[in-house]
Every structure is written in C-alpha cells, then in structure tokens.
C-alpha cells in the first residue's frame, strides 16, 4: 500500500516536471501577461491611472519600479529571472496561483515589504523562485519513480492543487521567518536554509492534511529551529569531539574488563541445556557451570524441574587448562548431521562446542536463547584468552560507554559527591499499589 501511494504521489508530482524544466521565453505573450497580472494585482491603484497620462518611457519606469517592489532581480525584464530551469515556469505558475487564490495574503506580502527600508524588504519573486526549487528538491519533483522508496505524504491526496497550495503556505512562512530573523538582503540564503529546515522537519512528522502542516510549520519558528540546531550540534560535539573520542578509547579497556567479569560470573551461575539426540529429539536436560576459581567446568545430567543444581552434583569435569578452542555454528560436529532446514538453521545459530583434551574430544552445546549463546561464547573466549566476538559485547560496550561518558561530562562543579552509595530502602510491606491489569482484560 505504501509503495502504491508513493507511486501515485510521484506520478502526480511529475506533472510539474515539464513546467519545472521549461525556462521562461521572454517573447511569450502568455507569460508576459502573467507577469503583468502579478504587477497589477499587487499595485491595483497605481495601475488604474489612465495610460494616456504617461509617456512610454514613464510607463516603463513605473513598471520597472513595481517589478522591483515585487522582488525581481531584473526589474526591467523580469522574464530573465525565470530563465533558470529548474524551477523554470513552475515558479511563475506558483506566484500566479498565490496571487489569484489568496489575493489578500499576496497583496499584504508585497505591500508590507515594499514599504520597508530597502535592506530589510523580503523579495517576493526571488523568494518564490528559490522556494519552488526547494520544494522540488524536497519532494523529488522531476525524478523518476522509485520502486523501493516508502516515503509518502498522506496530505498529498486531499488536495487537487497540492503543490500550489503547499507553496502558498510556505511563501507566507518565508515572510514570517524573514521578520523573525530581522533579515536583510544579505541574509537571503540563510533565511531560505531555515525555511528548508522548517519544511523538512514538519514533513518528517507526516501531517495528514495541509491544515495540520500549516499549523505545525508555523509553530516551528526561528527560535525553535535555533534550539533544535543547538541541541543537535552539542550532541554531535559531545560524541565526535577529539577529547571525547580520546576519552572513549581510554574507557574501553576498563569497561571491556567489566564485561569479561560479568560473562565469567554468568558461567559460574551456570545454564540449563537440552541434549539433542541423533534424531534431534529434545529428551534430556544437562547443566553446566564454571567453578568459582575459574579453573574447571562442571557438567552433568539433571532431572526435569531442577533449575540450579549444586556444583557437587555435577560429576563430569573439564579443566580449563585442557580447553583448546571454541567452535561455533557450522564448525560444530553436532550440527553436521542432516535435518530439516528450519530446525537445522535454529541449531546453527545457537550451537557451540568446546574442543578439549589431547584426543580433541568435544563438549557440544545448543544454547536455549541467543542471549545465552552470546554470554557463553564470550565467557569461553575469555577463558581461552581471546577477544569476545558476540554482538552482545558491542551492544553492552556501547551502553556502558554512553553512560560513563555522560557521567564524566556532567558539570559537577561545587557539587559534593558522597564516598559511599546511599542506603537501599527496605522493600514495601505489600505490592497492592501495583495496578492489576488482569482485571482490565476480563
């Protein structure tokens, strides 16, 4: 469904492609009339003066002045501003749509800025051309449909003129952001970068309608963007700064040793395994654990229901000194027997073997879970003096490094830290304060 909607969106947006890639023809009468309609809509009263009252040169001067107020760079021939493709004529289409469908907002935008000091006016035409290009880039207008992309915007399907309506919202956002930044002409690129950021962040929230988009994008004002950027920059500086990277490297050996001790402690506690017969029948249980001095592995059969047998009841032993290597997955002898595909795959992911003794006997394991597999293979590698290689090791290391770095980077100036940890409070007399969800399900 997501792919279907994405294709629909791409096809619809690509209808704009021709206009986007078509540059302005300075001799096209239709486009000349559209440009004149923009000027006349914005400056109705001034344009109503009888043409006979002005000479040709005077009329040209008046038109050039009004096109300059509209924000065209080339006010004597505004068509030149539209020759760049993209956005091409799509920018003109957007400006005309804005002026005809929201004339009050259009007039307010133009007249408000034409009355400002020159250095503080927000150029409507220049902003519209750049905004159209930004929207084309964000929405991938003109690019071929993707068969794998999943990004689509539900609000797209609720409007007949989605792109133009989106432009109408965003061009007013440009003016709002321009005022919030107290921008001048030199700040034009900075303002447009902020607007791009506002649009991108709001679209990432997947608003379901243009009204919701409008509400959210206007709430994301310039000060909010600054806060978000500062937070992201600080986070990036904290994690990528050279001193922080050096601190990470210094902390790694200590934390890896902590992980090693945890793995050995888990082996000392032991785990219940199931024996796999030649027919893959899970019919017997056995237990394996490491001695407290880390010198001997004890193992033996146990009865169903026994969770943690005492080490004395485990009659079989393997001295750690006699362990030669650790095998995992396909390398294990007990995984080489043929069986059904799914079962064999499950066994491969959880199987490991200890090669021991002079005659290279193997003690074969199939861990009950992936978690147990990671802890046991890590612990056995520690006993063999090798590196811990499981994915769990990296996960645990990342968590510990993150916590330790945050503690080390805390601002603790003038804060006294006690030498001993605070006492652990006694457990409550009952747990009646906990909500019983079973009643809600009935």
Coordinates of C-alpha atoms in Angstrom, one line a residue, residues 280 335 337-349:
X280 CA 17.0 -34.1 17.2
X335 CA 25.5 -29.5 13.5
X337 CA 24.1 -34.2 10.8
X338 CA 21.3 -33.6 8.3
X339 CA 18.0 -32.5 9.5
X340 CA 15.0 -30.3 8.4
X341 CA 16.0 -26.9 7.1
X342 CA 14.3 -24.7 9.7
X343 CA 15.4 -26.8 12.6
X344 CA 19.0 -27.0 11.4
X345 CA 19.1 -23.2 11.0
X346 CA 17.9 -22.7 14.5
X347 CA 20.5 -25.1 15.8
X348 CA 23.3 -23.5 13.7
X349 CA 22.5 -20.1 15.3

